[in-house]
CSV table of C-alpha atoms in Angstrom, one decimal:
chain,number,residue,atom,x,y,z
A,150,UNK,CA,13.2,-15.6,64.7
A,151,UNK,CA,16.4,-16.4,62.6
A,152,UNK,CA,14.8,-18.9,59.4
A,153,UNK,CA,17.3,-21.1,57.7
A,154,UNK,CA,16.5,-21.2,53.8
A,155,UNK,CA,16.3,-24.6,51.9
A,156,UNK,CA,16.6,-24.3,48.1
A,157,UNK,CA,15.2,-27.4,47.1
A,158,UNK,CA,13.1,-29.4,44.6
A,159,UNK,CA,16.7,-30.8,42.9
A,160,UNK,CA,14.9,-32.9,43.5
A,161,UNK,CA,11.8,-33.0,45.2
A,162,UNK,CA,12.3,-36.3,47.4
A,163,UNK,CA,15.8,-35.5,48.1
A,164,UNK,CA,14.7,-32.6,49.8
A,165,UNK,CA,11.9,-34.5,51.8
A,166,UNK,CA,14.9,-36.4,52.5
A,167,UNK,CA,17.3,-33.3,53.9
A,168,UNK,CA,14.2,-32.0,55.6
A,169,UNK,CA,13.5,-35.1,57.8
A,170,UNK,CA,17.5,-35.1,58.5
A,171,UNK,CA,17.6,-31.9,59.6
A,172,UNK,CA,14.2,-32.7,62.0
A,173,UNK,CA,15.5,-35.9,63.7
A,174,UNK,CA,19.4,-34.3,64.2
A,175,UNK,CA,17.3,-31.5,66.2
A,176,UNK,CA,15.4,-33.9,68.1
A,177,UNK,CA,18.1,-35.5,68.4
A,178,UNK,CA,20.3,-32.8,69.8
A,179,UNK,CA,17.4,-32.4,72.4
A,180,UNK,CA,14.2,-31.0,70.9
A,181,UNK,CA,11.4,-32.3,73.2
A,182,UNK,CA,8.5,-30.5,71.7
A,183,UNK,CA,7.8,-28.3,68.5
A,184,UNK,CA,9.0,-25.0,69.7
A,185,UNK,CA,12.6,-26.0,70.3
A,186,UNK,CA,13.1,-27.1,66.7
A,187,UNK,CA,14.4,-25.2,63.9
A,188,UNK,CA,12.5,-22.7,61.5
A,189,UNK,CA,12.9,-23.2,58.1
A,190,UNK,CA,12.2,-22.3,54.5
A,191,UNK,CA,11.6,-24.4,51.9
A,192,UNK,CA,11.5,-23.0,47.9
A,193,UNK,CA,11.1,-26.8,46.6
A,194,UNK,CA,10.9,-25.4,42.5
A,195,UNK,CA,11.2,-28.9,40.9
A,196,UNK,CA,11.1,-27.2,37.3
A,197,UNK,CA,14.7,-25.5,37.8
A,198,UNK,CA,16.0,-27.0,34.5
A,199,UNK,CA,17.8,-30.2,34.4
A,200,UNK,CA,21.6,-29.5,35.9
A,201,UNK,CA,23.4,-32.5,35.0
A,202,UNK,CA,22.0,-31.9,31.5
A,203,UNK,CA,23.0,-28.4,31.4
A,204,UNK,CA,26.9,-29.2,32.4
A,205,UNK,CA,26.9,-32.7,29.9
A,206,UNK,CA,24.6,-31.7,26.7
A,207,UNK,CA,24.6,-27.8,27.2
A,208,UNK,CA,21.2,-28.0,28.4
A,209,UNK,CA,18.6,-25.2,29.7
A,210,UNK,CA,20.7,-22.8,32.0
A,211,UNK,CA,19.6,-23.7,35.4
A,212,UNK,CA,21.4,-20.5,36.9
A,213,UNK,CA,18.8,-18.1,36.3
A,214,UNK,CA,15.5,-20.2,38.2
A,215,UNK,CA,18.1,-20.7,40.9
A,216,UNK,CA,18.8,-17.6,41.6
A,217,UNK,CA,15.3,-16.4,41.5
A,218,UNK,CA,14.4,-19.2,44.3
A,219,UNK,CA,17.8,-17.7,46.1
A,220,UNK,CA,16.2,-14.6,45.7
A,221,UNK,CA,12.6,-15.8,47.1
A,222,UNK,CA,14.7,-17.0,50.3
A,223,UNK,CA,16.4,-13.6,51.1
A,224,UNK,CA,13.3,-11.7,50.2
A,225,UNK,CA,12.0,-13.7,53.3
A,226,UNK,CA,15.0,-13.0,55.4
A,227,UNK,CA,16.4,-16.2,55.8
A,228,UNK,CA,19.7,-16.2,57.5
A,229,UNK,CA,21.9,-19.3,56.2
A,230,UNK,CA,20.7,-21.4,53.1
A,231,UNK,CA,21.5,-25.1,52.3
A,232,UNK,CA,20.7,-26.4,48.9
A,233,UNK,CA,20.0,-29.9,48.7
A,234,UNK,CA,21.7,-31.1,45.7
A,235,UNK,CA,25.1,-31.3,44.4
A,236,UNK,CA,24.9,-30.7,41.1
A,237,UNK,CA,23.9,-27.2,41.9
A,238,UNK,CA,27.2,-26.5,43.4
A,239,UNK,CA,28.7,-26.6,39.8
A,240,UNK,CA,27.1,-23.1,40.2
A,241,UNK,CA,28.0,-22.2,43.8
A,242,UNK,CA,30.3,-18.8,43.1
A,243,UNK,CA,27.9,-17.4,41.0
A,244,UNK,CA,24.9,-18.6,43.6
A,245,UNK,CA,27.2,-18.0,46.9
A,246,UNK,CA,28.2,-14.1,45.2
A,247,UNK,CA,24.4,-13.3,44.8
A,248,UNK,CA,23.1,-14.3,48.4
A,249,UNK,CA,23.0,-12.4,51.0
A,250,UNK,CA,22.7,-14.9,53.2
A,251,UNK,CA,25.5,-17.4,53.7
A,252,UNK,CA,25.4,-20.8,51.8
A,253,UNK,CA,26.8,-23.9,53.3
A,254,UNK,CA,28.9,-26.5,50.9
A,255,UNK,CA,27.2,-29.5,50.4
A,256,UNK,CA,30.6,-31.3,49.0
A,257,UNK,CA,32.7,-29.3,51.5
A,258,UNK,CA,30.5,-31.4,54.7
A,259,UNK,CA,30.6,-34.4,52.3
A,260,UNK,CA,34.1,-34.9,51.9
A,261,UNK,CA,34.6,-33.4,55.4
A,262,UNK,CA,33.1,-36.9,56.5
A,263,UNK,CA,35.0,-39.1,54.8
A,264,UNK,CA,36.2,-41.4,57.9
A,265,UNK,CA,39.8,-40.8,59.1
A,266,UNK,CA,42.4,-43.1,57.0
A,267,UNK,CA,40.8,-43.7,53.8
A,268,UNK,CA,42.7,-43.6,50.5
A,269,UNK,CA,40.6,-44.5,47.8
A,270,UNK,CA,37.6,-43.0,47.6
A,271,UNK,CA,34.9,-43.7,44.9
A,272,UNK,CA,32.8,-40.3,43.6
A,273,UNK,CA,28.8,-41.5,43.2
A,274,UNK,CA,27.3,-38.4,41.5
A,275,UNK,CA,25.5,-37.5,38.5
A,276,UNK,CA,27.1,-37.2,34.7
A,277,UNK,CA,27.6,-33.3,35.2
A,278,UNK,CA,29.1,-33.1,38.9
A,279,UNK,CA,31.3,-35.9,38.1
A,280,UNK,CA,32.6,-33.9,34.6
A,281,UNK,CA,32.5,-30.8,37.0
A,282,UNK,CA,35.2,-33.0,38.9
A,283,UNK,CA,34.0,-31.1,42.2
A,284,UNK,CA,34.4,-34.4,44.4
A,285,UNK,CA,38.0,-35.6,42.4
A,286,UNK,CA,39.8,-31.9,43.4
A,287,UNK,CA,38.2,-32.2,46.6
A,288,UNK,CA,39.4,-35.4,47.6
A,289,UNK,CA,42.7,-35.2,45.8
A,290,UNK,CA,42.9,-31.8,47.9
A,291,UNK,CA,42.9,-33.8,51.1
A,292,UNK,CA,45.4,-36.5,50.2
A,293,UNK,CA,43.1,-39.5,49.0
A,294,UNK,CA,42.3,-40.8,46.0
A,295,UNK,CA,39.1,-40.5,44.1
A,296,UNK,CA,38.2,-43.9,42.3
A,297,UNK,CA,36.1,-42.1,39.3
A,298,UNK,CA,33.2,-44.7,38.0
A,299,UNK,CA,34.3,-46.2,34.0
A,300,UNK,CA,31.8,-45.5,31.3
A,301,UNK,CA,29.6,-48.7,32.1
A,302,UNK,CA,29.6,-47.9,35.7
A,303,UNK,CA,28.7,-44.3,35.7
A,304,UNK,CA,25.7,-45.9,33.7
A,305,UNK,CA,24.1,-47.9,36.5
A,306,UNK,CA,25.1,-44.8,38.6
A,307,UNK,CA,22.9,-42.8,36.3
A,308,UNK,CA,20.2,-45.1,36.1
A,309,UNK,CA,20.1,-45.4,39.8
A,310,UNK,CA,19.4,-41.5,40.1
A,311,UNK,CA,16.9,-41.8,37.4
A,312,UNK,CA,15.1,-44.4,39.0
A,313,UNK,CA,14.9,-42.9,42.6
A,314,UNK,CA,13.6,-39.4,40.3
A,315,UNK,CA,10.9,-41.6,39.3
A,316,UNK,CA,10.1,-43.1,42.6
A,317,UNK,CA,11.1,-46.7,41.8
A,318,UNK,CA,13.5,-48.1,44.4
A,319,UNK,CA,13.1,-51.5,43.2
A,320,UNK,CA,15.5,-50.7,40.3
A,321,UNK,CA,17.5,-48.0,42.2
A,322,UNK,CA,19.2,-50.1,44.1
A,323,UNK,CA,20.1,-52.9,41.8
A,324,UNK,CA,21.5,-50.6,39.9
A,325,UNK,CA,24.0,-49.0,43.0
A,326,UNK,CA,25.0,-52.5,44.2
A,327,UNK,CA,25.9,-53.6,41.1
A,328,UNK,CA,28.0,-50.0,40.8
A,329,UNK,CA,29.4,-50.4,44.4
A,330,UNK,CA,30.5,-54.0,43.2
A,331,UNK,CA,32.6,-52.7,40.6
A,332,UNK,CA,34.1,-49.7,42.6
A,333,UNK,CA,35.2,-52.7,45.1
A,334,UNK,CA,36.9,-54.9,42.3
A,335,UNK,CA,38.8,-51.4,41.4
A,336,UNK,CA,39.9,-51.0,45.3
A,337,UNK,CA,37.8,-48.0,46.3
A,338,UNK,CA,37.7,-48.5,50.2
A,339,UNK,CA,34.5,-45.9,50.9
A,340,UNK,CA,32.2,-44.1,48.7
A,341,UNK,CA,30.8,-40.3,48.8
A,342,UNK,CA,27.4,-40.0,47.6
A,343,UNK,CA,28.0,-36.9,46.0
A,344,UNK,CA,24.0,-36.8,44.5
A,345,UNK,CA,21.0,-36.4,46.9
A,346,UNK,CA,18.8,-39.2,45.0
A,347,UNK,CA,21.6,-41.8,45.8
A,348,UNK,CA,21.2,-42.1,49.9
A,349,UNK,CA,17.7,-42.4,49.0
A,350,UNK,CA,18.8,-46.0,47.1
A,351,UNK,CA,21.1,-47.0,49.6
A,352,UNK,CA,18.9,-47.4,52.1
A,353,UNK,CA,17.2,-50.4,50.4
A,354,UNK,CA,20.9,-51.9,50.5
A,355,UNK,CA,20.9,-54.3,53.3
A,356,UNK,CA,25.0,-54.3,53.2
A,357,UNK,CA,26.5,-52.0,51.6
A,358,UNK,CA,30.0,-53.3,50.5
A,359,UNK,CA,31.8,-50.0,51.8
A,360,UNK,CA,31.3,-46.9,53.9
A,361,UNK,CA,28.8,-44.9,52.4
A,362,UNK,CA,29.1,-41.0,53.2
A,363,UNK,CA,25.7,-39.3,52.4
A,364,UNK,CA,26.1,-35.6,50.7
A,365,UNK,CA,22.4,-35.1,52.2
A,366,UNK,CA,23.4,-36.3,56.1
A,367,UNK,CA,26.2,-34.2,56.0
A,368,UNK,CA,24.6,-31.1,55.1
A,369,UNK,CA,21.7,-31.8,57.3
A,370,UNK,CA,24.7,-31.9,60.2
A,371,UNK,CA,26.3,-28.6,59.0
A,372,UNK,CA,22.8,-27.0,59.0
A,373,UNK,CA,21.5,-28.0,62.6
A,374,UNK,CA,25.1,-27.4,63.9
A,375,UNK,CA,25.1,-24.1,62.1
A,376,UNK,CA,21.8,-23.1,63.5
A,377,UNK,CA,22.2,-24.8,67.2
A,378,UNK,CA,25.4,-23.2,68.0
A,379,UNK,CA,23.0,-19.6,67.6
A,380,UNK,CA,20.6,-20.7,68.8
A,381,UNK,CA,17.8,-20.5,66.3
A,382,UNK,CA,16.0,-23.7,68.0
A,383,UNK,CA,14.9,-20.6,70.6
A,384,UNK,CA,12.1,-18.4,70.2
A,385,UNK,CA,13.8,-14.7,69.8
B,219,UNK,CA,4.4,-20.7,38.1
B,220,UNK,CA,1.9,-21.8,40.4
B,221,UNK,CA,3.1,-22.0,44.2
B,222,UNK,CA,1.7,-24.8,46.8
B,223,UNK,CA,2.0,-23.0,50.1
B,224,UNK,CA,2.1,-25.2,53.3
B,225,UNK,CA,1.8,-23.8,57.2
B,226,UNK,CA,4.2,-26.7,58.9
B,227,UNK,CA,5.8,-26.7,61.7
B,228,UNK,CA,2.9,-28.2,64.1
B,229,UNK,CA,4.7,-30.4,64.5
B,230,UNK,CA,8.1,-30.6,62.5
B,231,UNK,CA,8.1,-34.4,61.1
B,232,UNK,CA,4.2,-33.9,60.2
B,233,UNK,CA,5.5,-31.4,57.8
B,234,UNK,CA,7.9,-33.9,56.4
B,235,UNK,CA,5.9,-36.5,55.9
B,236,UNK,CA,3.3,-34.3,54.2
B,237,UNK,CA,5.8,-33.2,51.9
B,238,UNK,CA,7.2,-36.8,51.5
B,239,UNK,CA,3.0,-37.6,50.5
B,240,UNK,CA,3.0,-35.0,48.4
B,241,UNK,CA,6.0,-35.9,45.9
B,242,UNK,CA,5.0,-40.0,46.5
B,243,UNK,CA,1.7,-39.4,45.0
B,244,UNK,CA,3.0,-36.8,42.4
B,245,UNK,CA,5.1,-39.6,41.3
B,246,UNK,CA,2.1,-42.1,41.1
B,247,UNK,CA,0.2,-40.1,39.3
B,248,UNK,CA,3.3,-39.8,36.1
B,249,UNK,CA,5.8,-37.5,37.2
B,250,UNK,CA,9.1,-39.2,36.6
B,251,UNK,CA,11.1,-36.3,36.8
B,252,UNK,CA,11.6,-33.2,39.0
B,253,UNK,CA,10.4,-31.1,36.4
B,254,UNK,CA,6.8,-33.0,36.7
B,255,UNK,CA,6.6,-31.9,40.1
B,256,UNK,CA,4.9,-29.5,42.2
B,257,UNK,CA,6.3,-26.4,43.2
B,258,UNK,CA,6.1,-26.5,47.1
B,259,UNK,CA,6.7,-23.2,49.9
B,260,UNK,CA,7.0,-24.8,52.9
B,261,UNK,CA,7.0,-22.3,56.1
B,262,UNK,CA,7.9,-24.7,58.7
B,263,UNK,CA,7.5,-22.6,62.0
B,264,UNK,CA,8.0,-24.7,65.2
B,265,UNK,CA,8.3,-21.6,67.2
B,266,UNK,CA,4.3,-21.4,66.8
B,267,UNK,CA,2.4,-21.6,70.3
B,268,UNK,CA,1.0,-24.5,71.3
B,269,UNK,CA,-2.7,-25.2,69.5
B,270,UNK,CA,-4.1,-27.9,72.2
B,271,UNK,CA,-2.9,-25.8,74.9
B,272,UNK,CA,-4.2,-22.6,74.0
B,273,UNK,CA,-7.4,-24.3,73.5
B,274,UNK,CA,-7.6,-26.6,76.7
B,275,UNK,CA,-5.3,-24.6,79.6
B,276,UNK,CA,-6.0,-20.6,78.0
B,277,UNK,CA,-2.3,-21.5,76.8
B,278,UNK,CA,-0.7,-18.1,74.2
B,279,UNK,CA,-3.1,-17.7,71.5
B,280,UNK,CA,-1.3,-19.3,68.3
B,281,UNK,CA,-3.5,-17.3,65.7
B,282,UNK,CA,-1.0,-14.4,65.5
B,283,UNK,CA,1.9,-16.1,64.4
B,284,UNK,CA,0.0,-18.6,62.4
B,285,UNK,CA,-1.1,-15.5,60.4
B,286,UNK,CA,2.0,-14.3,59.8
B,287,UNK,CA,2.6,-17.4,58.0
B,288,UNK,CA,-0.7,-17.3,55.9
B,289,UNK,CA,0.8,-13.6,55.2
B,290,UNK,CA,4.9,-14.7,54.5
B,291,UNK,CA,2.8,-17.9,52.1
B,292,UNK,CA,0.6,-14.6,50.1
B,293,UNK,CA,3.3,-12.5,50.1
B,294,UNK,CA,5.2,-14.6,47.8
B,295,UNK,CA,2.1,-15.9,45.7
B,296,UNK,CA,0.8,-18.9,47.0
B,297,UNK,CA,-2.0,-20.1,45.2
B,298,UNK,CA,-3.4,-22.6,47.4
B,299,UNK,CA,-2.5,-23.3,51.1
B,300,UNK,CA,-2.3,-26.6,53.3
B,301,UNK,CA,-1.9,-26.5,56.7
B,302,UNK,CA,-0.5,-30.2,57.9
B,303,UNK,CA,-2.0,-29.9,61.6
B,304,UNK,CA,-5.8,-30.9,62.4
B,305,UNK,CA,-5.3,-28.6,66.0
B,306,UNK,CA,-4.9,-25.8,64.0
B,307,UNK,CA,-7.9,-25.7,62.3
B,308,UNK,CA,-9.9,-24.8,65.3
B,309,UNK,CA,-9.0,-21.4,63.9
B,310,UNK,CA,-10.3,-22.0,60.5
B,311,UNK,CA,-12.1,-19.4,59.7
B,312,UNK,CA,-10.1,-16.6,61.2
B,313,UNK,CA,-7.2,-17.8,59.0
B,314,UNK,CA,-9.4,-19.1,55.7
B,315,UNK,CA,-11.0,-14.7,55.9
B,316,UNK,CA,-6.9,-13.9,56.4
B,317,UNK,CA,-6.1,-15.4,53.5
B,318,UNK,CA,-5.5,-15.0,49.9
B,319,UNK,CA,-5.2,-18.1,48.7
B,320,UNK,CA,-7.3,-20.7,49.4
B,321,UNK,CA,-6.9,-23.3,52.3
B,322,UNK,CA,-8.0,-26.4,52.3
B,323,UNK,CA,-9.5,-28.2,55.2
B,324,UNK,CA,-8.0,-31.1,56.5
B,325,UNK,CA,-10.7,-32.5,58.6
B,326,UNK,CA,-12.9,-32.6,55.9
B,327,UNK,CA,-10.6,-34.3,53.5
B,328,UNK,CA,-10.3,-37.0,56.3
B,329,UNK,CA,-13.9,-37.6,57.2
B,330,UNK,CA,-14.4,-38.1,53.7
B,331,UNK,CA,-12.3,-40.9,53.5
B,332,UNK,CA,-13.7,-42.8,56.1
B,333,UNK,CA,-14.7,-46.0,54.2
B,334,UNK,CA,-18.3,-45.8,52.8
B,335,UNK,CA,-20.9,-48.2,55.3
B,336,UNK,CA,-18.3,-47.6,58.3
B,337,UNK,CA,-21.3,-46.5,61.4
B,338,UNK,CA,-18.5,-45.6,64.6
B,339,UNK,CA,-15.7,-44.0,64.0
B,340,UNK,CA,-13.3,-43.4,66.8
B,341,UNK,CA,-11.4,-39.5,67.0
B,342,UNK,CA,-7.7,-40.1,67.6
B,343,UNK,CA,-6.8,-36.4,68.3
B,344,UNK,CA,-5.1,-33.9,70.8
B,345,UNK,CA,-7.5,-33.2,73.8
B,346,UNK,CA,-8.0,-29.7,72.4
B,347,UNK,CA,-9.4,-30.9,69.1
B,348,UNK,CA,-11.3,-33.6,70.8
B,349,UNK,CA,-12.7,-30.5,72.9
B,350,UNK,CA,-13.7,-28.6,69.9
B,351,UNK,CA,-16.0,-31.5,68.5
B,352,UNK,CA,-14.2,-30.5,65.1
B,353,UNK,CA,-14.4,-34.6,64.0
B,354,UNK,CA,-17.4,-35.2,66.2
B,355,UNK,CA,-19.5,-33.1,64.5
B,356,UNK,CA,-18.4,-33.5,61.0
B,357,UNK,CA,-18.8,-37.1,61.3
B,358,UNK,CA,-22.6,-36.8,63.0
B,359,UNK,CA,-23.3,-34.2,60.1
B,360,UNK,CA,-22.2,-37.4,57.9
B,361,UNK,CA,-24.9,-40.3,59.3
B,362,UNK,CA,-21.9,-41.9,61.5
B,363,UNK,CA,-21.4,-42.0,65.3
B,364,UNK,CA,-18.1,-41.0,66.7
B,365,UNK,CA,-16.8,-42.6,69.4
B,366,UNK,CA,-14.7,-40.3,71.7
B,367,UNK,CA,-12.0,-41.6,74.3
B,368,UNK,CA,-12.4,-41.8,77.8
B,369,UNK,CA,-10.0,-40.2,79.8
B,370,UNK,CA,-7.9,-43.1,80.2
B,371,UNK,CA,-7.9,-43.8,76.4
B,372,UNK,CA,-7.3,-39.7,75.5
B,373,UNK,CA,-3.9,-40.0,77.9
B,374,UNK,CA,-2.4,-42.5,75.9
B,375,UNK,CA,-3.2,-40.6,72.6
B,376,UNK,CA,-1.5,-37.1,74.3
B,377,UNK,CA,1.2,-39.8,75.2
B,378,UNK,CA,1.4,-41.4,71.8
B,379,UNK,CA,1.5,-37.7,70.4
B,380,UNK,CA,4.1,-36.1,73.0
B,381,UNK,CA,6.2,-39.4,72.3
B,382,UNK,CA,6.3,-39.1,68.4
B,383,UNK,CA,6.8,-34.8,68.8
B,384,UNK,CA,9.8,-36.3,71.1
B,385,UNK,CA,11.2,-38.4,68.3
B,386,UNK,CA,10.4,-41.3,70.8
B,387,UNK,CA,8.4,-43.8,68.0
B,388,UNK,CA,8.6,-47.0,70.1
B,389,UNK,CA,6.3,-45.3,72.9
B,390,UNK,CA,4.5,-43.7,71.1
B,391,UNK,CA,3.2,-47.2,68.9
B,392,UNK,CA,3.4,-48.5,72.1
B,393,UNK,CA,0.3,-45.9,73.7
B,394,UNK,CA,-1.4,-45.8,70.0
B,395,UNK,CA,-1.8,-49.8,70.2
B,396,UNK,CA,-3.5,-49.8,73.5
B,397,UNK,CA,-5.4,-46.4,73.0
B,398,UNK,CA,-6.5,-48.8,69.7
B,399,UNK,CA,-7.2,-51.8,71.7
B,400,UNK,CA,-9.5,-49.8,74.4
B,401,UNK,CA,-11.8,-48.2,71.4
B,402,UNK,CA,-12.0,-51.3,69.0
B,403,UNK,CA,-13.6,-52.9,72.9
B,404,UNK,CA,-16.1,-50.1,73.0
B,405,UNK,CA,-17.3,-50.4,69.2
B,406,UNK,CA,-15.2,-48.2,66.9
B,407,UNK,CA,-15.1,-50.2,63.5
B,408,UNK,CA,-12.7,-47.1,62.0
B,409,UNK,CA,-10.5,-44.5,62.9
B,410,UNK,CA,-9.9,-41.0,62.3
B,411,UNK,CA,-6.3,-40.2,62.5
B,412,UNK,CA,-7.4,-36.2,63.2
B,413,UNK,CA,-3.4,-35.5,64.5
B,414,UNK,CA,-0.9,-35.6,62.4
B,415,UNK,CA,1.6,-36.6,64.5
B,416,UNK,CA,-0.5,-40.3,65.0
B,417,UNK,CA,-0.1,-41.3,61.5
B,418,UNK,CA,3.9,-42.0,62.3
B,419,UNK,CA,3.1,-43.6,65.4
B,420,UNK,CA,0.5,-45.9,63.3
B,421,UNK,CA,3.5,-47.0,60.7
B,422,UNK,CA,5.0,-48.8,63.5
B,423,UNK,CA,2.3,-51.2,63.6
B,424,UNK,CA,2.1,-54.5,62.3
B,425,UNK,CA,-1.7,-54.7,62.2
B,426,UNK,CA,-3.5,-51.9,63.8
B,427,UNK,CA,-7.2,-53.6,64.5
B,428,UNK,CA,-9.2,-51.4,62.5
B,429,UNK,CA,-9.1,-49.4,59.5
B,430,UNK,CA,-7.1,-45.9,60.2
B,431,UNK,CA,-7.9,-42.7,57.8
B,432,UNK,CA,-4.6,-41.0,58.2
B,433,UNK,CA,-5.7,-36.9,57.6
B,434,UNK,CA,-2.3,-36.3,56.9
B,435,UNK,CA,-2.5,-38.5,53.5
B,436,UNK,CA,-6.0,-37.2,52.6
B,437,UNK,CA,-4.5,-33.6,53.1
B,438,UNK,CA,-2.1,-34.6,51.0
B,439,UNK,CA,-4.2,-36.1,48.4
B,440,UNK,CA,-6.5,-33.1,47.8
B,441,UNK,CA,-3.4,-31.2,47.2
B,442,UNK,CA,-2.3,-32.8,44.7
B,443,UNK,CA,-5.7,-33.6,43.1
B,444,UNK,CA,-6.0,-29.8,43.2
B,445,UNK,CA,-2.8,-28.6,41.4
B,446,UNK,CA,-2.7,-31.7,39.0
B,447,UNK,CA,-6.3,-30.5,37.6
B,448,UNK,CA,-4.8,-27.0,37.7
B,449,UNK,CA,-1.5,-28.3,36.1
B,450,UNK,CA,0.8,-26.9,38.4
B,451,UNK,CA,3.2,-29.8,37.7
B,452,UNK,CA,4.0,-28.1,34.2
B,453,UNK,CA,6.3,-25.6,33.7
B,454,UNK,CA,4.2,-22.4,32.8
């Protein structure tokens, strides 16, 4: 039996989030009862310090309790591992050199997504990835354009990760549609929500102004794909 | 640290929306960051046998590879364990004397919640945990009368269960409504919810016609009542 590992808890709801994508995409794909889904691991460690904090403020080093849950994972025998948040990634070599396992690329299936044609792209993500400038090289890499949020901006943006941290969605999503509006007035033609909290305040949006592509989708699709095409949805 | 361990899988989206209660009522209770949550192993093993089969047809025993979960969950220091899956507990106490860490009992949590005054409660359950009287009895032992399906009734529940294991969430509101309908005619003033695949059928109602105790909540609830008194939501 081949276990996928989920290093999760970055945080808590976006994994809940991942989880349920990666359940429906099986069902999806044609999982009829329990034993044709997919077996997976989940370390949700919601007190891995702060990693947007840690890139902006120089923070707690979130590296070491990340690599510990990395190590929880293997220890288990898990065969691929998917980690739920971007931020994170700001650490991937380091993560990605100590695994045995493989690790999949949350901004790699994110950006992957971004629908054929698009120029301007706006970067949604927290304080630290957007420093990191993961999403800009990423973008720029594959000829478009990243629209990066101005100061006031990247505040509601902030605000709107904040609030879905806290479980209010109320707030969450005033504060993305009023980001989204000003990433429209400045052209951007589609958005990648490059932090796991955000898809979770888009869906209170009942019209989005742009395509949204969701960091946390994505990966879910890379995972199941990952897992499908080796058929890990099989008892072995 | 102290680790949450749950035994999911049975079914897949039952897990998730455990989890998703979980972090929800973590948040209501003051955590409004991911550090202020609780620190979750989730073992999600599809590939586990059948439970209502094994106990209704002499299906493959599931107790073997359910205790190789309990023993991955000890292994890496779980301190408490919930099992989101009322079937399963028909091997209780062979898994409870396996164990550790402590399990808590989801049947119990549910019965309890049945609202105080409440005389016939209806069990809305697989047939095999309808034929082990698990609810029955515990609601008898409790002063109340439970009122079982007929056979008609009990086809749309195994219906409305196959249907939401399917992904399939239309049919399956579509069997819980009229299994609903058919025991509200014979009496039942409440519900046990004693499969936690029902509760996401039940959330496509508009007005289900009697109070439902969703087990999957009260699971959920003596979780976290458990490791907030403990303060397993604080980094130790």
């Amino acid at each position: 039996m081949a276990l996928i590992g989920i290093l999760g808890g970055m945080g808590p709801l976006a994994t809940v989030d991942f989880m349920d994508r990666v359940v429906r995409l099986t069902s999806t794909a044609g999982a009829a009862c329990d034993q044709q889904h997919l077996p997976l691991l989940i370390a949700n460690l919601p007190h891995i310090p702060d990693r947007s904090k840690a890139m902006l403020e120089a923070g707690e080093d979130p590296l070491p309790a990340m690599l510990d849950g990395i190590d929880m994972l293997n220890r288990n025998g898990v065969e691929l591992i998917a980690i739920p948040c971007n931020s994170a990634h700001y650490w991937f070599d380091a993560i990605r050199g100590h695994s045995k396992a493989p690790i999949l690329h949350i901004a790699e299936t994110c950006v992957a997504a971004v629908p054929h044609g698009t120029r301007r792209v706006a970067v949604l993500a927290t304080g630290g990835t957007l420093h990191s400038e993961l999403y800009q090289k990423m973008l720029s890499a594959r000829g478009m354009e990243p629209v990066v949020p101005d100061d006031a901006t990247q505040q509601r943006i902030d605000a709107c990760i904040v609030a879905v941290k806290a479980g209010e969605f109320g707030e969450s999503a005033l504060q993305l549609a009023a980001a989204l509006a000003d990433l429209k007035a400045r052209g951007a033609q589609a958005a990648v929500m490059g932090c796991t909290e955000i898809p979770l305040a888009a869906r209170e949006l009942s019209a989005p102004p742009m395509t949204l592509v969701d960091s946390t989708l994505e990966l879910a699709r890379a995972t199941v794909s990952y897992a499908l095409a080796r058929g890990w949805n099989t008892r072995q």
